[in-house]
Amino acid sequence: MSKYLTVLPSIYHVTLRPGLLSSVNREAISYFGSENQKLKLVEELGELQRAVTKDLMGFRDEENILEALADCYIMLDQYMRIHDFSAQALSDKIDKRLVRLQGRMEG
């Protein structure tokens, strides 16, 4: 298993073509450069924020939300690759944050 975000498809039961995420994202980082891809992540996160805001205002566009989520997923994977963050490190943080959230809900 890759050490990057390939952990998330198992969490969300997303099925991706084998190797496509890693190969395309490696090529994109090389082609566009790390700094440009970091800026692209910020742009994609902004698009997701706008889509969610529209949903909150009663103008839900499922297709737009799914596209924004997919773009953010791709760019987050690239960000993890740029900084050489491992899937295990992310999994550990997710576990920690979920336990913290659970504790808040339990009072």
XYZ file of N, CA and C in Angstrom:
321
model
N 0.840 -1.180 0.000
C 0.000 0.000 0.000
C 0.882 1.238 0.000
N 0.428 2.230 -0.744
C 1.151 3.500 -0.787
C 1.126 4.162 0.573
N 2.115 4.996 0.813
C 2.153 5.669 2.105
C 1.392 6.982 2.087
N 0.702 7.269 1.009
C -0.034 8.524 0.918
C -1.528 8.294 1.128
N -2.373 9.101 0.553
C -3.793 9.099 0.872
C -4.566 7.873 0.400
N -3.898 6.885 -0.129
C -4.638 5.696 -0.544
C -5.338 5.057 0.644
N -5.037 5.518 1.860
C -5.759 5.045 3.033
C -7.217 5.498 2.982
N -7.504 6.661 2.412
C -8.862 7.185 2.430
C -9.857 6.394 1.594
N -9.496 5.846 0.419
C -10.502 5.060 -0.286
C -11.068 3.925 0.570
N -10.263 3.323 1.413
C -10.789 2.250 2.246
C -11.732 2.797 3.303
N -11.484 4.005 3.770
C -12.374 4.616 4.756
C -13.720 4.934 4.122
N -13.715 5.489 2.938
C -14.943 5.918 2.286
C -15.468 4.904 1.280
N -14.831 3.776 1.166
C -15.216 2.731 0.226
C -15.236 3.257 -1.208
N -14.276 4.118 -1.512
C -14.106 4.657 -2.857
C -13.214 3.694 -3.625
N -13.614 3.379 -4.838
C -12.807 2.499 -5.669
C -12.188 3.324 -6.789
N -10.866 3.374 -6.790
C -10.137 4.100 -7.822
C -9.382 3.104 -8.689
N -9.129 3.475 -9.933
C -8.325 2.609 -10.786
C -6.938 2.460 -10.171
N -6.452 1.234 -10.057
C -5.157 0.992 -9.397
C -4.036 1.836 -10.010
N -3.331 2.544 -9.143
C -2.169 3.308 -9.561
C -2.461 4.661 -10.188
N -3.726 4.932 -10.539
C -4.049 6.175 -11.243
C -3.785 7.392 -10.366
N -4.256 7.376 -9.132
C -4.066 8.517 -8.232
C -2.588 8.825 -8.047
N -1.808 7.803 -7.730
C -0.395 8.048 -7.455
C 0.364 8.478 -8.702
N 0.109 7.841 -9.830
C 0.878 8.187 -11.027
C 0.530 9.577 -11.545
N -0.745 9.907 -11.611
C -1.148 11.221 -12.115
C -0.695 12.314 -11.156
N -0.828 12.081 -9.857
C -0.435 13.110 -8.904
C 1.076 13.342 -8.889
N 1.856 12.289 -9.022
C 3.312 12.477 -9.121
C 3.653 13.303 -10.358
N 3.018 12.984 -11.475
C 3.259 13.721 -12.715
C 2.829 15.181 -12.580
N 1.689 15.425 -11.945
C 1.174 16.793 -11.790
C 2.126 17.642 -10.952
N 2.641 17.070 -9.874
C 3.585 17.806 -9.029
C 4.840 18.154 -9.821
N 5.323 17.199 -10.593
C 6.516 17.418 -11.410
C 6.250 18.459 -12.501
N 5.109 18.359 -13.139
C 4.780 19.240 -14.268
C 4.492 20.675 -13.812
N 3.623 20.827 -12.812
C 3.185 22.154 -12.373
C 4.059 22.754 -11.278
N 4.759 21.908 -10.522
C 5.588 22.378 -9.422
C 4.845 22.366 -8.098
N 5.593 22.161 -7.035
C 5.012 22.031 -5.700
C 4.251 23.279 -5.267
N 4.847 24.445 -5.471
C 4.206 25.680 -5.005
C 2.885 25.932 -5.725
N 2.859 25.690 -7.033
C 1.607 25.859 -7.784
C 0.539 24.891 -7.296
N 0.930 23.670 -6.962
C -0.057 22.692 -6.507
C -0.562 23.015 -5.098
N 0.288 23.632 -4.287
C -0.192 24.094 -2.973
C -1.242 25.194 -3.162
N -0.989 26.115 -4.080
C -1.969 27.160 -4.370
C -3.250 26.563 -4.932
N -3.110 25.537 -5.755
C -4.285 24.857 -6.319
C -5.104 24.212 -5.209
N -4.446 23.655 -4.204
C -5.169 23.082 -3.061
C -6.010 24.161 -2.388
N -5.434 25.331 -2.147
C -6.167 26.429 -1.520
C -7.373 26.814 -2.383
N -7.173 26.876 -3.690
C -8.268 27.201 -4.616
C -9.384 26.160 -4.518
N -9.012 24.889 -4.539
C -10.018 23.816 -4.486
C -10.754 23.800 -3.147
N -10.041 24.066 -2.058
C -10.695 24.141 -0.753
C -11.695 25.303 -0.729
N -11.349 26.410 -1.385
C -12.265 27.540 -1.489
C -13.519 27.181 -2.273
N -13.346 26.407 -3.332
C -14.512 25.976 -4.123
C -15.418 25.071 -3.286
N -14.829 24.200 -2.484
C -15.635 23.358 -1.605
C -16.367 24.217 -0.574
N -15.668 25.194 -0.029
C -16.297 26.092 0.939
C -17.502 26.806 0.312
N -17.360 27.279 -0.910
C -18.474 27.952 -1.585
C -19.628 26.990 -1.832
N -19.325 25.764 -2.215
C -20.376 24.777 -2.466
C -21.140 24.451 -1.182
N -20.426 24.317 -0.079
C -21.074 24.024 1.203
C -21.885 25.230 1.673
N -21.362 26.419 1.462
C -22.089 27.638 1.841
C -23.408 27.726 1.074
N -23.376 27.436 -0.223
C -24.612 27.426 -1.008
C -25.591 26.392 -0.466
N -25.089 25.238 -0.067
C -25.936 24.201 0.529
C -26.608 24.736 1.793
N -25.817 25.399 2.635
C -26.366 25.970 3.869
C -27.439 27.022 3.593
N -27.327 27.697 2.471
C -28.295 28.726 2.109
C -29.492 28.149 1.349
N -29.516 26.810 1.193
C -30.655 26.172 0.543
C -30.505 25.950 -0.946
N -29.302 26.135 -1.482
C -29.063 25.953 -2.912
C -28.108 24.783 -3.136
N -28.497 23.615 -2.666
C -27.634 22.429 -2.734
C -27.479 21.970 -4.177
N -26.231 21.819 -4.599
C -25.900 21.318 -5.931
C -24.991 20.108 -5.732
N -25.600 18.930 -5.700
C -24.860 17.712 -5.386
C -23.693 17.477 -6.332
N -23.894 17.723 -7.604
C -22.824 17.510 -8.585
C -21.631 18.424 -8.287
N -21.899 19.679 -7.991
C -20.840 20.636 -7.681
C -20.119 20.240 -6.385
N -20.872 19.808 -5.396
C -20.267 19.395 -4.127
C -19.365 18.184 -4.342
N -19.841 17.192 -5.092
C -19.037 15.993 -5.347
C -17.772 16.325 -6.137
N -17.891 17.213 -7.121
C -16.708 17.627 -7.888
C -15.706 18.336 -6.986
N -16.197 19.202 -6.112
C -15.309 19.924 -5.198
C -14.644 18.956 -4.226
N -15.386 17.981 -3.721
C -14.810 16.975 -2.827
C -13.736 16.169 -3.550
N -14.017 15.776 -4.800
C -13.047 14.997 -5.579
C -11.772 15.817 -5.829
N -11.945 17.074 -6.193
C -10.778 17.934 -6.434
C -9.950 18.106 -5.161
N -10.623 18.297 -4.026
C -9.908 18.444 -2.751
C -9.172 17.157 -2.397
N -9.802 16.028 -2.627
C -9.175 14.737 -2.344
C -7.879 14.597 -3.152
N -7.955 14.920 -4.424
C -6.782 14.828 -5.300
C -5.675 15.762 -4.813
N -6.052 16.991 -4.505
C -5.046 17.972 -4.099
C -4.475 17.664 -2.719
N -5.277 17.102 -1.823
C -4.755 16.691 -0.518
C -3.734 15.569 -0.681
N -4.000 14.658 -1.604
C -3.029 13.601 -1.872
C -1.718 14.214 -2.379
N -1.824 15.187 -3.274
C -0.609 15.838 -3.774
C 0.129 16.548 -2.645
N -0.598 17.208 -1.763
C 0.028 17.910 -0.649
C 0.775 16.928 0.248
N 0.170 15.778 0.486
C 0.840 14.757 1.300
C 2.117 14.277 0.618
N 2.080 14.143 -0.684
C 3.266 13.713 -1.434
C 4.352 14.788 -1.404
N 3.955 16.033 -1.577
C 4.916 17.141 -1.574
C 5.685 17.159 -0.258
N 4.976 16.940 0.851
C 5.603 17.009 2.170
C 6.005 15.648 2.730
N 5.823 14.612 1.930
C 6.191 13.250 2.309
C 5.522 12.813 3.622
N 4.247 13.207 3.804
C 3.469 12.738 4.942
C 2.996 11.317 4.641
N 3.011 10.463 5.626
C 2.592 9.078 5.396
C 1.113 8.888 5.720
N 0.518 7.883 5.082
C -0.868 7.525 5.380
C -1.008 7.111 6.833
N 0.005 6.456 7.376
C -0.059 6.028 8.775
C -0.096 7.235 9.708
N 0.710 8.248 9.419
C 0.699 9.464 10.242
C -0.675 10.129 10.189
N -1.270 10.169 8.994
C -2.607 10.745 8.859
C -3.635 9.892 9.598
N -3.553 8.586 9.437
C -4.477 7.685 10.139
C -4.400 7.884 11.640
N -3.197 8.019 12.150
C -3.019 8.246 13.589
C -3.683 9.545 14.025
N -3.515 10.595 13.238
C -4.134 11.885 13.569
C -5.658 11.796 13.483
N -6.159 11.107 12.471
C -7.608 10.941 12.335
C -8.154 10.202 13.553
N -7.505 9.122 13.935
C -7.939 8.379 15.127
C -7.975 9.285 16.355
N -6.912 10.039 16.549
C -6.814 10.934 17.711
C -7.938 11.965 17.702
N -8.185 12.562 16.542
C -9.224 13.586 16.433
C -10.623 12.989 16.630
N -10.831 11.771 16.149
C -12.135 11.126 16.333
C -12.387 10.783 17.801
N -11.353 10.313 18.489
C -11.486 10.027 19.921
C -11.807 11.316 20.663
N -11.139 12.396 20.290
C -11.401 13.704 20.908
C -12.846 14.141 20.655
N -13.330 13.986 19.419
C -14.697 14.335 19.071
C -15.691 13.491 19.860
N -15.401 12.213 19.928
C -16.266 11.308 20.689
C -16.362 11.736 22.150
N -15.225 12.112 22.729
C -15.206 12.579 24.104
C -16.049 13.831 24.315
N -16.018 14.727 23.354
C -16.835 15.940 23.430
C -18.323 15.620 23.410
N -18.691 14.631 22.608
C -20.111 14.275 22.502
C -20.599 13.526 23.731
N -19.685 12.821 24.388
C -20.059 12.064 25.579
C -20.077 12.953 26.829
N -19.552 14.148 26.683
C -19.611 15.112 27.784
C -18.506 14.938 28.706
